[in-house]
PDB file of N, CA and C in Angstrom:
ATOM      1  N   MET A  48       0.852  -1.211  -0.029  1.00 66.00           N
ATOM      2  CA  MET A  48       0.046   0.033  -0.030  1.00 66.00           C
ATOM      3  C   MET A  48       0.892   1.259   0.013  1.00 66.00           C
ATOM      4  N   THR A  49       1.963   1.164   0.731  1.00 69.00           N
ATOM      5  CA  THR A  49       2.807   2.357   0.778  1.00 69.00           C
ATOM      6  C   THR A  49       3.473   2.578  -0.552  1.00 69.00           C
ATOM      7  N   LEU A  50       3.748   1.549  -1.353  1.00 77.00           N
ATOM      8  CA  LEU A  50       4.362   1.737  -2.691  1.00 77.00           C
ATOM      9  C   LEU A  50       3.360   2.497  -3.599  1.00 77.00           C
ATOM     10  N   LEU A  51       2.030   2.331  -3.392  1.00 78.00           N
ATOM     11  CA  LEU A  51       1.106   2.983  -4.208  1.00 78.00           C
ATOM     12  C   LEU A  51       1.013   4.466  -3.833  1.00 78.00           C
ATOM     13  N   LYS A  52       1.246   4.803  -2.577  1.00 83.00           N
ATOM     14  CA  LYS A  52       1.183   6.229  -2.118  1.00 83.00           C
ATOM     15  C   LYS A  52       2.354   7.026  -2.572  1.00 83.00           C
ATOM     16  N   ILE A  53       3.520   6.491  -2.790  1.00 85.00           N
ATOM     17  CA  ILE A  53       4.732   7.177  -3.110  1.00 85.00           C
ATOM     18  C   ILE A  53       4.536   8.091  -4.372  1.00 85.00           C
ATOM     19  N   PRO A  54       4.015   7.573  -5.491  1.00 86.00           N
ATOM     20  CA  PRO A  54       3.839   8.453  -6.620  1.00 86.00           C
ATOM     21  C   PRO A  54       2.905   9.617  -6.333  1.00 86.00           C
ATOM     22  N   PHE A  55       1.843   9.347  -5.537  1.00 87.00           N
ATOM     23  CA  PHE A  55       0.948  10.374  -5.249  1.00 87.00           C
ATOM     24  C   PHE A  55       1.618  11.471  -4.338  1.00 87.00           C
ATOM     25  N   LYS A  56       2.439  10.991  -3.451  1.00 88.00           N
ATOM     26  CA  LYS A  56       3.115  11.952  -2.607  1.00 88.00           C
ATOM     27  C   LYS A  56       4.074  12.823  -3.366  1.00 88.00           C
ATOM     28  N   ILE A  57       4.696  12.234  -4.427  1.00 88.00           N
ATOM     29  CA  ILE A  57       5.656  12.990  -5.218  1.00 88.00           C
ATOM     30  C   ILE A  57       4.884  14.060  -6.055  1.00 88.00           C
ATOM     31  N   ILE A  58       3.690  13.671  -6.480  1.00 89.00           N
ATOM     32  CA  ILE A  58       2.869  14.661  -7.230  1.00 89.00           C
ATOM     33  C   ILE A  58       2.337  15.698  -6.305  1.00 89.00           C
ATOM     34  N   ALA A  59       2.093  15.336  -5.041  1.00 88.00           N
ATOM     35  CA  ALA A  59       1.463  16.265  -4.091  1.00 88.00           C
ATOM     36  C   ALA A  59       2.410  17.384  -3.625  1.00 88.00           C
ATOM     37  N   VAL A  60       3.733  17.136  -3.641  1.00 90.00           N
ATOM     38  CA  VAL A  60       4.697  18.107  -3.147  1.00 90.00           C
ATOM     39  C   VAL A  60       4.615  19.427  -3.931  1.00 90.00           C
ATOM     40  N   PRO A  61       4.677  19.425  -5.322  1.00 92.00           N
ATOM     41  CA  PRO A  61       4.543  20.742  -6.022  1.00 92.00           C
ATOM     42  C   PRO A  61       3.240  21.390  -5.835  1.00 92.00           C
ATOM     43  N   ILE A  62       2.177  20.583  -5.762  1.00 92.00           N
ATOM     44  CA  ILE A  62       0.825  21.075  -5.585  1.00 92.00           C
ATOM     45  C   ILE A  62       0.759  21.808  -4.234  1.00 92.00           C
ATOM     46  N   ALA A  63       1.308  21.200  -3.198  1.00 92.00           N
ATOM     47  CA  ALA A  63       1.353  21.807  -1.863  1.00 92.00           C
ATOM     48  C   ALA A  63       2.150  23.088  -1.860  1.00 92.00           C
ATOM     49  N   LEU A  64       3.255  23.099  -2.553  1.00 93.00           N
ATOM     50  CA  LEU A  64       4.002  24.425  -2.694  1.00 93.00           C
ATOM     51  C   LEU A  64       3.292  25.523  -3.332  1.00 93.00           C
ATOM     52  N   VAL A  65       2.557  25.166  -4.443  1.00 94.00           N
ATOM     53  CA  VAL A  65       1.797  26.186  -5.144  1.00 94.00           C
ATOM     54  C   VAL A  65       0.646  26.644  -4.313  1.00 94.00           C
ATOM     55  N   VAL A  66       0.045  25.729  -3.572  1.00 94.00           N
ATOM     56  CA  VAL A  66      -1.108  26.165  -2.658  1.00 94.00           C
ATOM     57  C   VAL A  66      -0.562  27.054  -1.503  1.00 94.00           C
ATOM     58  N   THR A  67       0.648  26.735  -1.034  1.00 94.00           N
ATOM     59  CA  THR A  67       1.246  27.588  -0.064  1.00 94.00           C
ATOM     60  C   THR A  67       1.557  29.014  -0.578  1.00 94.00           C
ATOM     61  N   VAL A  68       1.979  29.117  -1.809  1.00 95.00           N
ATOM     62  CA  VAL A  68       2.200  30.433  -2.356  1.00 95.00           C
ATOM     63  C   VAL A  68       0.938  31.224  -2.578  1.00 95.00           C
ATOM     64  N   VAL A  69      -0.140  30.428  -3.060  1.00 94.00           N
ATOM     65  CA  VAL A  69      -1.495  31.062  -3.254  1.00 94.00           C
ATOM     66  C   VAL A  69      -2.018  31.580  -1.868  1.00 94.00           C
ATOM     67  N   GLN A  70      -1.775  30.776  -0.807  1.00 95.00           N
ATOM     68  CA  GLN A  70      -2.212  31.203   0.570  1.00 95.00           C
ATOM     69  C   GLN A  70      -1.520  32.493   0.928  1.00 95.00           C
ATOM     70  N   TRP A  71      -0.214  32.588   0.796  1.00 95.00           N
ATOM     71  CA  TRP A  71       0.501  33.721   1.132  1.00 95.00           C
ATOM     72  C   TRP A  71       0.091  34.964   0.346  1.00 95.00           C
ATOM     73  N   PHE A  72      -0.081  34.788  -0.896  1.00 95.00           N
ATOM     74  CA  PHE A  72      -0.510  35.910  -1.742  1.00 95.00           C
ATOM     75  C   PHE A  72      -1.923  36.359  -1.372  1.00 95.00           C
ATOM     76  N   GLY A  73      -2.824  35.394  -1.044  1.00 93.00           N
ATOM     77  CA  GLY A  73      -4.110  35.721  -0.629  1.00 93.00           C
ATOM     78  C   GLY A  73      -4.182  36.438   0.694  1.00 93.00           C
ATOM     79  N   ILE A  74      -3.321  36.031   1.652  1.00 94.00           N
ATOM     80  CA  ILE A  74      -3.320  36.739   2.942  1.00 94.00           C
ATOM     81  C   ILE A  74      -2.862  38.164   2.734  1.00 94.00           C
ATOM     82  N   PHE A  75      -1.868  38.391   1.811  1.00 94.00           N
ATOM     83  CA  PHE A  75      -1.446  39.704   1.592  1.00 94.00           C
ATOM     84  C   PHE A  75      -2.439  40.563   1.007  1.00 94.00           C
ATOM     85  N   LEU A  76      -3.145  40.087  -0.010  1.00 92.00           N
ATOM     86  CA  LEU A  76      -4.218  40.792  -0.734  1.00 92.00           C
ATOM     87  C   LEU A  76      -5.428  41.083   0.270  1.00 92.00           C
ATOM     88  N   THR A  77      -5.724  40.112   1.071  1.00 93.00           N
ATOM     89  CA  THR A  77      -6.906  40.215   2.012  1.00 93.00           C
ATOM     90  C   THR A  77      -6.561  41.264   3.032  1.00 93.00           C
ATOM     91  N   SER A  78      -5.372  41.272   3.501  1.00 92.00           N
ATOM     92  CA  SER A  78      -4.977  42.335   4.521  1.00 92.00           C
ATOM     93  C   SER A  78      -4.944  43.696   3.942  1.00 92.00           C
ATOM     94  N   PHE A  79      -4.401  43.828   2.858  1.00 92.00           N
ATOM     95  CA  PHE A  79      -4.291  45.110   2.154  1.00 92.00           C
ATOM     96  C   PHE A  79      -5.733  45.588   1.761  1.00 92.00           C
ATOM     97  N   ALA A  80      -6.488  44.769   1.102  1.00 92.00           N
ATOM     98  CA  ALA A  80      -7.750  45.190   0.671  1.00 92.00           C
ATOM     99  C   ALA A  80      -8.771  45.381   1.789  1.00 92.00           C
ATOM    100  N   GLY A  81      -8.525  44.644   2.957  1.00 92.00           N
ATOM    101  CA  GLY A  81      -9.370  44.792   4.080  1.00 92.00           C
ATOM    102  C   GLY A  81      -9.295  46.204   4.635  1.00 92.00           C
ATOM    103  N   ALA A  82      -8.108  46.762   4.671  1.00 92.00           N
ATOM    104  CA  ALA A  82      -7.952  48.066   5.151  1.00 92.00           C
ATOM    105  C   ALA A  82      -8.636  49.078   4.349  1.00 92.00           C
ATOM    106  N   ILE A  83      -8.547  48.915   3.065  1.00 94.00           N
ATOM    107  CA  ILE A  83      -9.224  49.832   2.175  1.00 94.00           C
ATOM    108  C   ILE A  83     -10.722  49.677   2.226  1.00 94.00           C
ATOM    109  N   PHE A  84     -11.212  48.477   2.239  1.00 94.00           N
ATOM    110  CA  PHE A  84     -12.691  48.260   2.355  1.00 94.00           C
ATOM    111  C   PHE A  84     -13.270  48.715   3.661  1.00 94.00           C
ATOM    112  N   TYR A  85     -12.537  48.577   4.749  1.00 94.00           N
ATOM    113  CA  TYR A  85     -12.981  49.155   6.084  1.00 94.00           C
ATOM    114  C   TYR A  85     -13.090  50.637   6.017  1.00 94.00           C
ATOM    115  N   ILE A  86     -12.106  51.308   5.400  1.00 95.00           N
ATOM    116  CA  ILE A  86     -12.237  52.770   5.348  1.00 95.00           C
ATOM    117  C   ILE A  86     -13.401  53.128   4.393  1.00 95.00           C
ATOM    118  N   PHE A  87     -13.557  52.436   3.327  1.00 94.00           N
ATOM    119  CA  PHE A  87     -14.703  52.752   2.385  1.00 94.00           C
ATOM    120  C   PHE A  87     -16.052  52.499   3.138  1.00 94.00           C
ATOM    121  N   SER A  88     -16.135  51.407   3.845  1.00 95.00           N
ATOM    122  CA  SER A  88     -17.434  51.184   4.513  1.00 95.00           C
ATOM    123  C   SER A  88     -17.813  52.184   5.594  1.00 95.00           C
ATOM    124  N   GLY A  89     -16.714  52.638   6.347  1.00 94.00           N
ATOM    125  CA  GLY A  89     -16.894  53.690   7.258  1.00 94.00           C
ATOM    126  C   GLY A  89     -17.353  55.027   6.655  1.00 94.00           C
ATOM    127  N   LEU A  90     -16.734  55.242   5.525  1.00 95.00           N
ATOM    128  CA  LEU A  90     -17.223  56.505   4.785  1.00 95.00           C
ATOM    129  C   LEU A  90     -18.637  56.382   4.309  1.00 95.00           C
ATOM    130  N   CYS A  91     -18.993  55.226   3.720  1.00 94.00           N
ATOM    131  CA  CYS A  91     -20.355  55.039   3.316  1.00 94.00           C
ATOM    132  C   CYS A  91     -21.325  55.135   4.419  1.00 94.00           C
ATOM    133  N   PHE A  92     -21.030  54.618   5.647  1.00 94.00           N
ATOM    134  CA  PHE A  92     -21.859  54.759   6.797  1.00 94.00           C
ATOM    135  C   PHE A  92     -22.069  56.173   7.223  1.00 94.00           C
ATOM    136  N   LEU A  93     -20.910  56.908   7.308  1.00 94.00           N
ATOM    137  CA  LEU A  93     -21.033  58.340   7.755  1.00 94.00           C
ATOM    138  C   LEU A  93     -21.784  59.195   6.754  1.00 94.00           C
ATOM    139  N   ILE A  94     -21.470  58.940   5.487  1.00 93.00           N
ATOM    140  CA  ILE A  94     -22.186  59.748   4.433  1.00 93.00           C
ATOM    141  C   ILE A  94     -23.686  59.452   4.442  1.00 93.00           C
ATOM    142  N   ALA A  95     -24.017  58.174   4.568  1.00 93.00           N
ATOM    143  CA  ALA A  95     -25.440  57.821   4.569  1.00 93.00           C
ATOM    144  C   ALA A  95     -26.202  58.435   5.833  1.00 93.00           C
ATOM    145  N   VAL A  96     -25.577  58.294   7.018  1.00 93.00           N
ATOM    146  CA  VAL A  96     -26.241  58.851   8.226  1.00 93.00           C
ATOM    147  C   VAL A  96     -26.304  60.356   8.189  1.00 93.00           C
ATOM    148  N   LEU A  97     -25.213  60.996   7.841  1.00 93.00           N
ATOM    149  CA  LEU A  97     -25.206  62.490   7.820  1.00 93.00           C
ATOM    150  C   LEU A  97     -26.141  63.025   6.694  1.00 93.00           C
ATOM    151  N   SER A  98     -26.083  62.435   5.582  1.00 93.00           N
ATOM    152  CA  SER A  98     -26.918  62.901   4.503  1.00 93.00           C
ATOM    153  C   SER A  98     -28.434  62.768   4.795  1.00 93.00           C
ATOM    154  N   TYR A  99     -28.790  61.731   5.530  1.00 92.00           N
ATOM    155  CA  TYR A  99     -30.190  61.485   5.881  1.00 92.00           C
ATOM    156  C   TYR A  99     -30.598  62.529   6.955  1.00 92.00           C
ATOM    157  N   LEU A 100     -29.677  62.740   8.003  1.00 92.00           N
ATOM    158  CA  LEU A 100     -29.934  63.631   9.091  1.00 92.00           C
ATOM    159  C   LEU A 100     -30.026  65.095   8.583  1.00 92.00           C
ATOM    160  N   MET A 101     -29.242  65.446   7.615  1.00 92.00           N
ATOM    161  CA  MET A 101     -29.278  66.823   7.024  1.00 92.00           C
ATOM    162  C   MET A 101     -30.336  67.030   6.039  1.00 92.00           C
ATOM    163  N   GLY A 102     -30.977  65.910   5.577  1.00 89.00           N
ATOM    164  CA  GLY A 102     -32.049  66.075   4.563  1.00 89.00           C
ATOM    165  C   GLY A 102     -31.531  66.106   3.173  1.00 89.00           C
ATOM    166  N   ILE A 103     -30.302  65.746   2.986  1.00 90.00           N
ATOM    167  CA  ILE A 103     -29.809  65.709   1.537  1.00 90.00           C
ATOM    168  C   ILE A 103     -30.358  64.651   0.761  1.00 90.00           C
ATOM    169  N   SER A 104     -30.483  63.435   1.462  1.00 88.00           N
ATOM    170  CA  SER A 104     -30.969  62.245   0.669  1.00 88.00           C
ATOM    171  C   SER A 104     -32.177  61.695   1.307  1.00 88.00           C
ATOM    172  N   ALA A 105     -33.030  61.044   0.554  1.00 87.00           N
ATOM    173  CA  ALA A 105     -34.134  60.318   1.179  1.00 87.00           C
ATOM    174  C   ALA A 105     -33.735  59.109   1.892  1.00 87.00           C
ATOM    175  N   GLY A 106     -34.761  58.463   2.548  1.00 86.00           N
ATOM    176  CA  GLY A 106     -34.465  57.296   3.326  1.00 86.00           C
ATOM    177  C   GLY A 106     -34.060  56.121   2.492  1.00 86.00           C
ATOM    178  N   ALA A 107     -34.586  55.977   1.299  1.00 90.00           N
ATOM    179  CA  ALA A 107     -34.213  54.876   0.529  1.00 90.00           C
ATOM    180  C   ALA A 107     -32.782  54.951  -0.014  1.00 90.00           C
ATOM    181  N   GLU A 108     -32.371  56.207  -0.353  1.00 91.00           N
ATOM    182  CA  GLU A 108     -30.965  56.428  -0.757  1.00 91.00           C
ATOM    183  C   GLU A 108     -30.037  56.155   0.345  1.00 91.00           C
ATOM    184  N   ALA A 109     -30.376  56.553   1.607  1.00 92.00           N
ATOM    185  CA  ALA A 109     -29.510  56.352   2.682  1.00 92.00           C
ATOM    186  C   ALA A 109     -29.367  54.848   3.028  1.00 92.00           C
ATOM    187  N   VAL A 110     -30.484  54.051   2.882  1.00 93.00           N
ATOM    188  CA  VAL A 110     -30.397  52.652   3.062  1.00 93.00           C
ATOM    189  C   VAL A 110     -29.569  51.970   2.018  1.00 93.00           C
ATOM    190  N   GLN A 111     -29.626  52.450   0.731  1.00 93.00           N
ATOM    191  CA  GLN A 111     -28.830  51.915  -0.285  1.00 93.00           C
ATOM    192  C   GLN A 111     -27.326  52.099   0.063  1.00 93.00           C
ATOM    193  N   MET A 112     -26.936  53.326   0.587  1.00 93.00           N
ATOM    194  CA  MET A 112     -25.610  53.580   0.950  1.00 93.00           C
ATOM    195  C   MET A 112     -25.177  52.698   2.103  1.00 93.00           C
ATOM    196  N   LEU A 113     -26.071  52.493   3.076  1.00 94.00           N
ATOM    197  CA  LEU A 113     -25.767  51.574   4.199  1.00 94.00           C
ATOM    198  C   LEU A 113     -25.524  50.190   3.756  1.00 94.00           C
ATOM    199  N   VAL A 114     -26.370  49.739   2.833  1.00 95.00           N
ATOM    200  CA  VAL A 114     -26.209  48.355   2.335  1.00 95.00           C
ATOM    201  C   VAL A 114     -24.812  48.249   1.576  1.00 95.00           C
ATOM    202  N   MET A 115     -24.466  49.282   0.791  1.00 94.00           N
ATOM    203  CA  MET A 115     -23.221  49.234   0.048  1.00 94.00           C
ATOM    204  C   MET A 115     -22.010  49.193   1.137  1.00 94.00           C
ATOM    205  N   GLY A 116     -22.133  49.965   2.115  1.00 94.00           N
ATOM    206  CA  GLY A 116     -21.135  50.003   3.180  1.00 94.00           C
ATOM    207  C   GLY A 116     -21.045  48.635   3.854  1.00 94.00           C
ATOM    208  N   PHE A 117     -22.185  47.978   4.085  1.00 94.00           N
ATOM    209  CA  PHE A 117     -22.238  46.736   4.808  1.00 94.00           C
ATOM    210  C   PHE A 117     -21.553  45.615   3.996  1.00 94.00           C
ATOM    211  N   VAL A 118     -21.872  45.624   2.644  1.00 94.00           N
ATOM    212  CA  VAL A 118     -21.242  44.707   1.730  1.00 94.00           C
ATOM    213  C   VAL A 118     -19.722  44.908   1.670  1.00 94.00           C
ATOM    214  N   ALA A 119     -19.299  46.183   1.600  1.00 93.00           N
ATOM    215  CA  ALA A 119     -17.866  46.460   1.642  1.00 93.00           C
ATOM    216  C   ALA A 119     -17.182  46.029   2.954  1.00 93.00           C
ATOM    217  N   PHE A 120     -17.995  46.059   3.997  1.00 94.00           N
ATOM    218  CA  PHE A 120     -17.461  45.668   5.311  1.00 94.00           C
ATOM    219  C   PHE A 120     -17.332  44.072   5.369  1.00 94.00           C
ATOM    220  N   VAL A 121     -18.280  43.412   4.766  1.00 94.00           N
ATOM    221  CA  VAL A 121     -18.284  41.907   4.869  1.00 94.00           C
ATOM    222  C   VAL A 121     -17.338  41.280   3.863  1.00 94.00           C
ATOM    223  N   LEU A 122     -16.989  41.884   2.797  1.00 93.00           N
ATOM    224  CA  LEU A 122     -16.057  41.267   1.796  1.00 93.00           C
ATOM    225  C   LEU A 122     -14.759  40.705   2.356  1.00 93.00           C
ATOM    226  N   PRO A 123     -14.075  41.499   3.212  1.00 93.00           N
ATOM    227  CA  PRO A 123     -12.773  40.942   3.778  1.00 93.00           C
ATOM    228  C   PRO A 123     -12.996  39.670   4.619  1.00 93.00           C
ATOM    229  N   PHE A 124     -14.208  39.594   5.293  1.00 94.00           N
ATOM    230  CA  PHE A 124     -14.445  38.402   6.053  1.00 94.00           C
ATOM    231  C   PHE A 124     -14.728  37.190   5.212  1.00 94.00           C
ATOM    232  N   ILE A 125     -15.337  37.392   4.071  1.00 95.00           N
ATOM    233  CA  ILE A 125     -15.592  36.258   3.094  1.00 95.00           C
ATOM    234  C   ILE A 125     -14.222  35.831   2.513  1.00 95.00           C
ATOM    235  N   ALA A 126     -13.363  36.777   2.161  1.00 94.00           N
ATOM    236  CA  ALA A 126     -12.056  36.506   1.666  1.00 94.00           C
ATOM    237  C   ALA A 126     -11.217  35.774   2.728  1.00 94.00           C
ATOM    238  N   GLY A 127     -11.382  36.108   4.084  1.00 93.00           N
ATOM    239  CA  GLY A 127     -10.670  35.434   5.088  1.00 93.00           C
ATOM    240  C   GLY A 127     -11.144  34.055   5.217  1.00 93.00           C
ATOM    241  N   TRP A 128     -12.437  33.784   4.940  1.00 96.00           N
ATOM    242  CA  TRP A 128     -12.950  32.415   4.982  1.00 96.00           C
ATOM    243  C   TRP A 128     -12.434  31.584   3.846  1.00 96.00           C
ATOM    244  N   VAL A 129     -12.320  32.162   2.678  1.00 95.00           N
ATOM    245  CA  VAL A 129     -11.718  31.509   1.491  1.00 95.00           C
ATOM    246  C   VAL A 129     -10.230  31.189   1.760  1.00 95.00           C
ATOM    247  N   ILE A 130      -9.417  32.098   2.447  1.00 95.00           N
ATOM    248  CA  ILE A 130      -8.151  31.788   2.767  1.00 95.00           C
ATOM    249  C   ILE A 130      -8.049  30.689   3.769  1.00 95.00           C
ATOM    250  N   GLY A 131      -8.994  30.645   4.694  1.00 95.00           N
ATOM    251  CA  GLY A 131      -9.023  29.544   5.689  1.00 95.00           C
ATOM    252  C   GLY A 131      -9.222  28.176   4.969  1.00 95.00           C
ATOM    253  N   MET A 132     -10.083  28.229   3.980  1.00 95.00           N
ATOM    254  CA  MET A 132     -10.269  26.885   3.221  1.00 95.00           C
ATOM    255  C   MET A 132      -9.009  26.562   2.499  1.00 95.00           C
ATOM    256  N   ILE A 133      -8.242  27.514   1.951  1.00 95.00           N
ATOM    257  CA  ILE A 133      -6.967  27.218   1.265  1.00 95.00           C
ATOM    258  C   ILE A 133      -6.008  26.735   2.257  1.00 95.00           C
ATOM    259  N   THR A 134      -5.924  27.326   3.475  1.00 94.00           N
ATOM    260  CA  THR A 134      -5.054  26.783   4.510  1.00 94.00           C
ATOM    261  C   THR A 134      -5.399  25.424   4.887  1.00 94.00           C
ATOM    262  N   ALA A 135      -6.594  25.071   5.027  1.00 94.00           N
ATOM    263  CA  ALA A 135      -6.999  23.656   5.341  1.00 94.00           C
ATOM    264  C   ALA A 135      -6.508  22.715   4.304  1.00 94.00           C
ATOM    265  N   LEU A 136      -6.687  23.141   3.045  1.00 93.00           N
ATOM    266  CA  LEU A 136      -6.209  22.290   2.005  1.00 93.00           C
ATOM    267  C   LEU A 136      -4.710  22.018   1.977  1.00 93.00           C
ATOM    268  N   LYS A 137      -4.018  23.081   2.281  1.00 93.00           N
ATOM    269  CA  LYS A 137      -2.559  23.019   2.389  1.00 93.00           C
ATOM    270  C   LYS A 137      -2.121  22.086   3.497  1.00 93.00           C
ATOM    271  N   GLU A 138      -2.741  22.221   4.643  1.00 94.00           N
ATOM    272  CA  GLU A 138      -2.415  21.389   5.802  1.00 94.00           C
ATOM    273  C   GLU A 138      -2.739  19.897   5.470  1.00 94.00           C
ATOM    274  N   ASN A 139      -3.880  19.700   4.864  1.00 93.00           N
ATOM    275  CA  ASN A 139      -4.191  18.345   4.472  1.00 93.00           C
ATOM    276  C   ASN A 139      -3.194  17.702   3.552  1.00 93.00           C
ATOM    277  N   LEU A 140      -2.787  18.555   2.583  1.00 91.00           N
ATOM    278  CA  LEU A 140      -1.766  17.985   1.568  1.00 91.00           C
ATOM    279  C   LEU A 140      -0.452  17.664   2.285  1.00 91.00           C
ATOM    280  N   TRP A 141      -0.012  18.586   3.236  1.00 92.00           N
ATOM    281  CA  TRP A 141       1.317  18.246   3.947  1.00 92.00           C
ATOM    282  C   TRP A 141       1.123  17.150   4.924  1.00 92.00           C
ATOM    283  N   ASP A 142       0.010  16.915   5.441  1.00 91.00           N
ATOM    284  CA  ASP A 142      -0.265  15.725   6.348  1.00 91.00           C
ATOM    285  C   ASP A 142      -0.203  14.549   5.440  1.00 91.00           C
ATOM    286  N   PHE A 143      -0.729  14.538   4.255  1.00 90.00           N
ATOM    287  CA  PHE A 143      -0.716  13.432   3.321  1.00 90.00           C
ATOM    288  C   PHE A 143       0.732  13.092   2.888  1.00 90.00           C
ATOM    289  N   ILE A 144       1.540  14.136   2.661  1.00 88.00           N
ATOM    290  CA  ILE A 144       2.887  13.913   2.256  1.00 88.00           C
ATOM    291  C   ILE A 144       3.718  13.319   3.370  1.00 88.00           C
ATOM    292  N   LYS A 145       3.478  13.840   4.595  1.00 89.00           N
ATOM    293  CA  LYS A 145       4.276  13.289   5.739  1.00 89.00           C
ATOM    294  C   LYS A 145       3.846  11.960   6.205  1.00 89.00           C
ATOM    295  N   SER A 146       2.657  11.507   5.815  1.00 84.00           N
ATOM    296  CA  SER A 146       2.128  10.217   6.293  1.00 84.00           C
ATOM    297  C   SER A 146       2.886   9.007   5.607  1.00 84.00           C
TER     298      SER A 146
END
């Protein structure tokens, strides 16, 4: 049985290395984009609330801006979840290689 696993382990090593690089690149992009999206969502929130309170926009327009800000706030969390799945794949590949 171990003789059958050896070719698959040899094939899994470069795949695991590629997945590791994709994980690192994804972490970098998620961290950088997260900061930008948090600033954008905060601005959307402030503009929506202040424009509604000052009477510049109607309630529906303010809600649209709030939804846009919420979506911008949630996107880094979704990206973090995807990075978590990539990390789990990488760990499973390395566990298979070490077994």
